[in-house]
């Protein structure tokens, strides 16, 4: 019997064409509006979504829905409690961008330690051309060797970044959960890691316990010259507080690939032009050609295995 599948934001799948090893019909919607999700799900047993939310009301209105296949690692846009109660399996695609995201974080780290945004801006503004010397003597540049990298999140990406950092002679510390009562082996307390890190990098899911994990208080606990990286989830960092800390030079810099609202509004605090040693990329850390090819393969396999009665990568 043919399975009916709908892809709610097919426009996000920029590489490859989905193909399955069972009879199916596939309805592709470029970018389904949030208020049309329930209607879009009608008649479909399987829904694919990257970032389009599927809430309880949409599931309750479509009892034929059996699988939500998330075309990404994060699944905070799905009402997981409702899915469990209503018997809807939710699976995600994990590990496909481990190398790409870790490389992106490392790229940001070394660029910010070498003050690349500051010097590149000076060249564009003509400062080098006007210099009486062969160079520009400006913002201090630091080597990675001997510095401390603190990592919040010891999943595949955090561990991959740790390997890159250690190969450059950095010391790596893994932070325990912020509100943990005990510190596990292989971790140090969140506050201790935050205070001792020259670079602090976030590799965590967005949950109620991690929302605004880094706010004004945490930014003041960092070293004055420390660098903050977030290539994980928008919402982990209080973006207003980060913009203020950068503007006032309370930290040495920041690299961000994800925002709470994507795409951002024109007046987003991290789009300001006076933030100094700061890099903002448009949620592209995951998007290497190699990672995207793996994503397509794993997404297809998740759906094939579910239809075969052997669901994998189940989060609900």
XYZ file of C-alpha atoms in Angstrom:
316
model
C 0.000 0.000 0.000
C 1.330 3.422 -0.956
C 2.349 5.742 1.870
C 1.417 9.414 1.749
C 4.217 11.803 2.749
C 4.277 15.591 3.040
C 7.433 17.708 3.325
C 6.438 20.939 5.054
C 9.554 22.977 4.196
C 11.099 21.229 1.221
C 12.801 24.508 0.314
C 15.314 23.846 3.088
C 16.548 20.665 1.409
C 18.961 22.346 -0.964
C 20.799 19.210 -2.085
C 19.529 15.873 -3.327
C 16.112 14.435 -4.042
C 14.376 12.187 -1.548
C 13.675 8.659 -2.700
C 12.247 5.792 -0.689
C 12.258 2.026 -1.161
C 8.486 1.562 -0.786
C 5.475 2.808 -2.791
C 4.745 6.424 -1.844
C 3.369 9.766 -2.884
C 5.334 12.838 -1.809
C 3.764 16.270 -1.502
C 6.412 18.989 -1.355
C 5.616 22.392 0.144
C 8.339 24.995 -0.187
C 7.695 26.674 3.181
C 4.381 25.935 4.858
C 2.974 28.858 6.899
C 2.539 27.964 10.558
C -1.217 28.542 10.450
C -1.607 26.104 7.543
C 0.267 23.145 9.023
C -2.825 21.301 10.215
C -4.395 21.563 6.772
C -1.153 20.527 5.080
C -0.992 17.357 7.175
C -4.449 16.155 6.111
C -4.373 12.709 4.541
C -0.669 12.143 5.207
C 0.755 9.380 7.387
C 4.283 10.780 7.354
C 5.370 14.397 7.746
C 8.866 15.727 7.140
C 9.868 19.030 8.693
C 13.082 20.892 9.188
C 11.970 23.966 11.127
C 8.173 24.136 10.647
C 6.512 23.584 14.073
C 3.998 20.773 14.537
C 1.941 21.289 17.680
C -0.631 19.269 19.584
C -3.601 20.787 17.751
C -2.172 19.822 14.370
C -1.585 16.244 15.532
C -4.998 15.907 17.135
C -6.625 17.150 13.934
C -4.778 14.494 11.920
C -5.091 11.113 13.645
C -3.770 9.375 10.519
C -0.320 10.915 11.157
C 2.076 8.231 12.356
C 5.566 9.634 11.830
C 7.212 13.044 12.021
C 10.645 12.839 10.425
C 12.730 15.843 11.416
C 15.226 16.793 8.713
C 17.661 18.123 11.316
C 19.108 17.272 14.713
C 17.080 19.742 16.789
C 13.425 18.848 17.358
C 12.307 21.571 19.788
C 9.688 22.697 17.220
C 7.741 19.470 17.803
C 5.375 19.037 20.754
C 7.050 15.856 21.970
C 4.636 15.280 24.864
C 1.683 15.411 22.493
C 3.405 13.058 20.056
C 3.944 10.493 22.804
C 0.353 10.726 24.008
C -1.057 10.475 20.490
C 1.192 7.645 19.329
C 3.121 9.676 16.755
C 6.730 8.581 16.354
C 9.269 11.392 16.037
C 12.749 10.746 14.693
C 15.601 13.101 13.937
C 18.824 13.123 11.964
C 21.780 13.168 14.338
C 25.512 13.294 13.724
C 25.356 14.228 10.050
C 27.024 17.618 10.546
C 29.472 16.737 13.308
C 32.559 17.673 11.302
C 30.988 20.677 9.555
C 29.747 22.334 12.757
C 32.933 21.619 14.710
C 34.996 23.070 11.851
C 32.771 26.148 11.756
C 33.246 26.692 15.486
C 36.993 26.228 15.114
C 37.067 28.658 12.188
C 35.311 31.264 14.319
C 37.571 30.607 17.286
C 40.863 31.073 15.448
C 39.542 34.085 13.497
C 38.368 35.803 16.678
C 41.557 35.042 18.606
C 43.499 36.638 15.740
C 41.037 39.568 15.669
C 40.237 38.949 12.013
C 36.947 40.929 12.026
C 38.718 44.003 13.427
C 41.667 43.971 11.055
C 39.589 43.096 7.997
C 37.319 46.058 8.753
C 40.317 48.380 9.108
C 41.621 47.337 5.712
C 38.231 47.966 4.122
C 38.099 51.378 5.781
C 41.543 52.332 4.412
C 43.593 52.260 7.620
C 46.344 50.024 6.227
C 46.639 52.125 3.107
C 47.279 55.179 5.292
C 49.631 53.498 7.761
C 53.173 54.914 8.049
C 54.413 51.381 8.725
C 54.265 48.047 6.882
C 51.430 46.884 9.173
C 48.734 48.132 11.518
C 49.541 48.009 15.221
C 46.157 47.516 16.806
C 44.103 44.910 18.634
C 46.139 42.199 20.406
C 46.389 38.868 18.587
C 46.536 35.594 20.516
C 47.692 32.078 19.663
C 45.514 29.079 20.490
C 48.396 27.106 21.957
C 48.256 27.149 25.725
C 44.764 28.633 25.876
C 41.768 26.987 27.532
C 38.660 25.977 25.611
C 35.549 25.391 27.693
C 32.805 23.328 26.076
C 29.203 23.039 27.230
C 27.915 19.834 25.671
C 29.895 16.602 25.327
C 28.070 15.195 22.323
C 29.675 14.320 19.009
C 30.205 17.950 17.947
C 31.635 19.054 21.287
C 34.030 16.115 21.296
C 35.032 16.754 17.671
C 35.827 20.392 18.484
C 37.825 19.225 21.511
C 39.991 17.053 19.256
C 40.697 19.973 16.922
C 41.551 22.247 19.857
C 43.858 19.721 21.517
C 45.750 19.265 18.257
C 46.524 22.996 18.430
C 47.827 22.707 21.975
C 44.749 23.940 23.825
C 43.524 22.643 27.152
C 39.899 21.482 26.951
C 37.428 21.569 29.846
C 33.894 20.169 29.661
C 31.296 22.027 31.713
C 28.821 20.170 33.896
C 25.134 21.138 33.644
C 24.639 24.617 35.021
C 22.298 23.547 37.836
C 23.883 20.157 38.563
C 24.187 19.157 42.209
C 27.126 16.857 41.486
C 29.982 17.043 38.986
C 30.473 13.910 36.920
C 33.836 12.395 36.069
C 35.296 14.100 33.021
C 33.519 17.398 33.763
C 34.117 20.483 35.864
C 31.498 22.789 37.345
C 29.813 25.148 34.925
C 30.922 28.270 36.798
C 34.518 27.087 37.037
C 34.780 26.319 33.330
C 33.117 29.601 32.403
C 35.527 31.565 34.602
C 38.709 29.823 33.418
C 38.031 29.591 29.672
C 39.705 31.756 27.074
C 37.041 30.452 24.674
C 33.652 29.079 25.761
C 31.691 27.135 23.158
C 28.054 25.981 23.346
C 26.997 22.614 21.920
C 23.646 21.946 23.568
C 20.003 21.430 22.614
C 17.533 24.200 23.387
C 15.358 23.188 26.338
C 13.709 25.066 29.168
C 16.784 24.412 31.306
C 19.224 25.711 28.676
C 17.249 28.724 27.445
C 19.293 31.899 28.068
C 22.036 29.734 29.526
C 24.405 32.623 28.901
C 22.994 35.921 30.100
C 24.271 39.119 31.668
C 25.479 37.394 34.844
C 27.366 34.660 32.962
C 28.985 37.173 30.615
C 30.353 39.094 33.607
C 31.824 35.853 34.978
C 33.890 35.280 31.837
C 37.458 36.533 31.470
C 37.541 40.100 30.098
C 39.215 38.907 26.892
C 37.319 35.624 26.535
C 35.454 34.599 23.406
C 31.951 33.093 23.323
C 30.841 30.743 20.548
C 27.301 29.593 19.764
C 26.907 27.385 16.709
C 24.285 25.237 18.416
C 20.843 26.761 19.018
C 19.405 30.243 19.075
C 17.984 30.940 22.505
C 20.956 29.584 24.446
C 22.305 33.137 24.698
C 20.570 36.322 25.798
C 21.259 38.258 22.610
C 20.619 41.710 24.082
C 23.081 40.986 26.888
C 25.678 39.689 24.428
C 25.415 42.775 22.228
C 25.873 44.982 25.295
C 28.882 42.968 26.502
C 30.542 43.202 23.092
C 29.851 46.910 22.769
C 31.323 47.577 26.204
C 34.321 45.249 25.619
C 33.417 43.128 28.636
C 34.398 40.056 26.626
C 36.973 39.713 23.875
C 34.618 38.659 21.107
C 31.906 36.262 19.994
C 30.980 34.018 17.106
C 27.310 33.215 16.506
C 25.677 31.072 13.810
C 22.174 30.785 15.277
C 19.614 33.275 16.561
C 16.443 33.008 18.604
C 14.384 34.235 15.637
C 15.487 33.218 12.145
C 15.669 35.072 9.898
C 16.318 38.031 12.213
C 14.490 41.326 12.060
C 16.382 44.338 10.722
C 16.780 45.783 14.226
C 18.139 42.619 15.841
C 20.761 43.579 18.484
C 23.418 41.316 16.963
C 23.086 43.022 13.566
C 24.466 46.271 14.981
C 27.651 47.491 13.304
C 29.502 48.547 16.451
C 30.034 45.169 18.116
C 33.757 44.938 17.436
C 35.366 41.492 17.375
C 32.230 39.662 16.338
C 31.267 37.168 13.615
C 27.649 36.400 12.707
C 26.913 33.737 10.105
C 23.396 32.901 8.830
C 22.881 29.409 10.323
C 25.274 27.801 7.846
C 27.565 25.822 10.161
C 25.818 22.562 9.270
C 25.745 23.100 5.522
C 28.883 21.543 4.054
C 28.243 19.581 0.871
C 29.344 16.420 2.661
C 26.976 17.015 5.580
C 24.000 17.762 3.338
C 24.536 14.537 1.386
C 24.640 12.597 4.643
C 21.485 14.361 5.842
C 19.528 13.205 2.802
C 20.741 9.623 3.239
C 19.887 9.489 6.954
C 16.480 11.113 6.471
C 15.601 8.555 3.813
C 16.804 5.731 6.052
C 14.749 6.973 9.031
C 11.575 6.860 6.947
C 12.435 3.574 5.225
C 13.122 1.900 8.569
C 9.895 3.207 10.113
C 7.796 1.874 7.237
C 9.648 -1.456 7.526
C 8.614 -1.644 11.181
C 12.055 -0.933 12.587
C 12.090 2.757 13.589
C 15.501 4.290 14.275
C 16.750 7.579 15.737
C 13.499 7.861 17.689
C 13.220 10.829 20.060
C 9.574 10.162 20.931
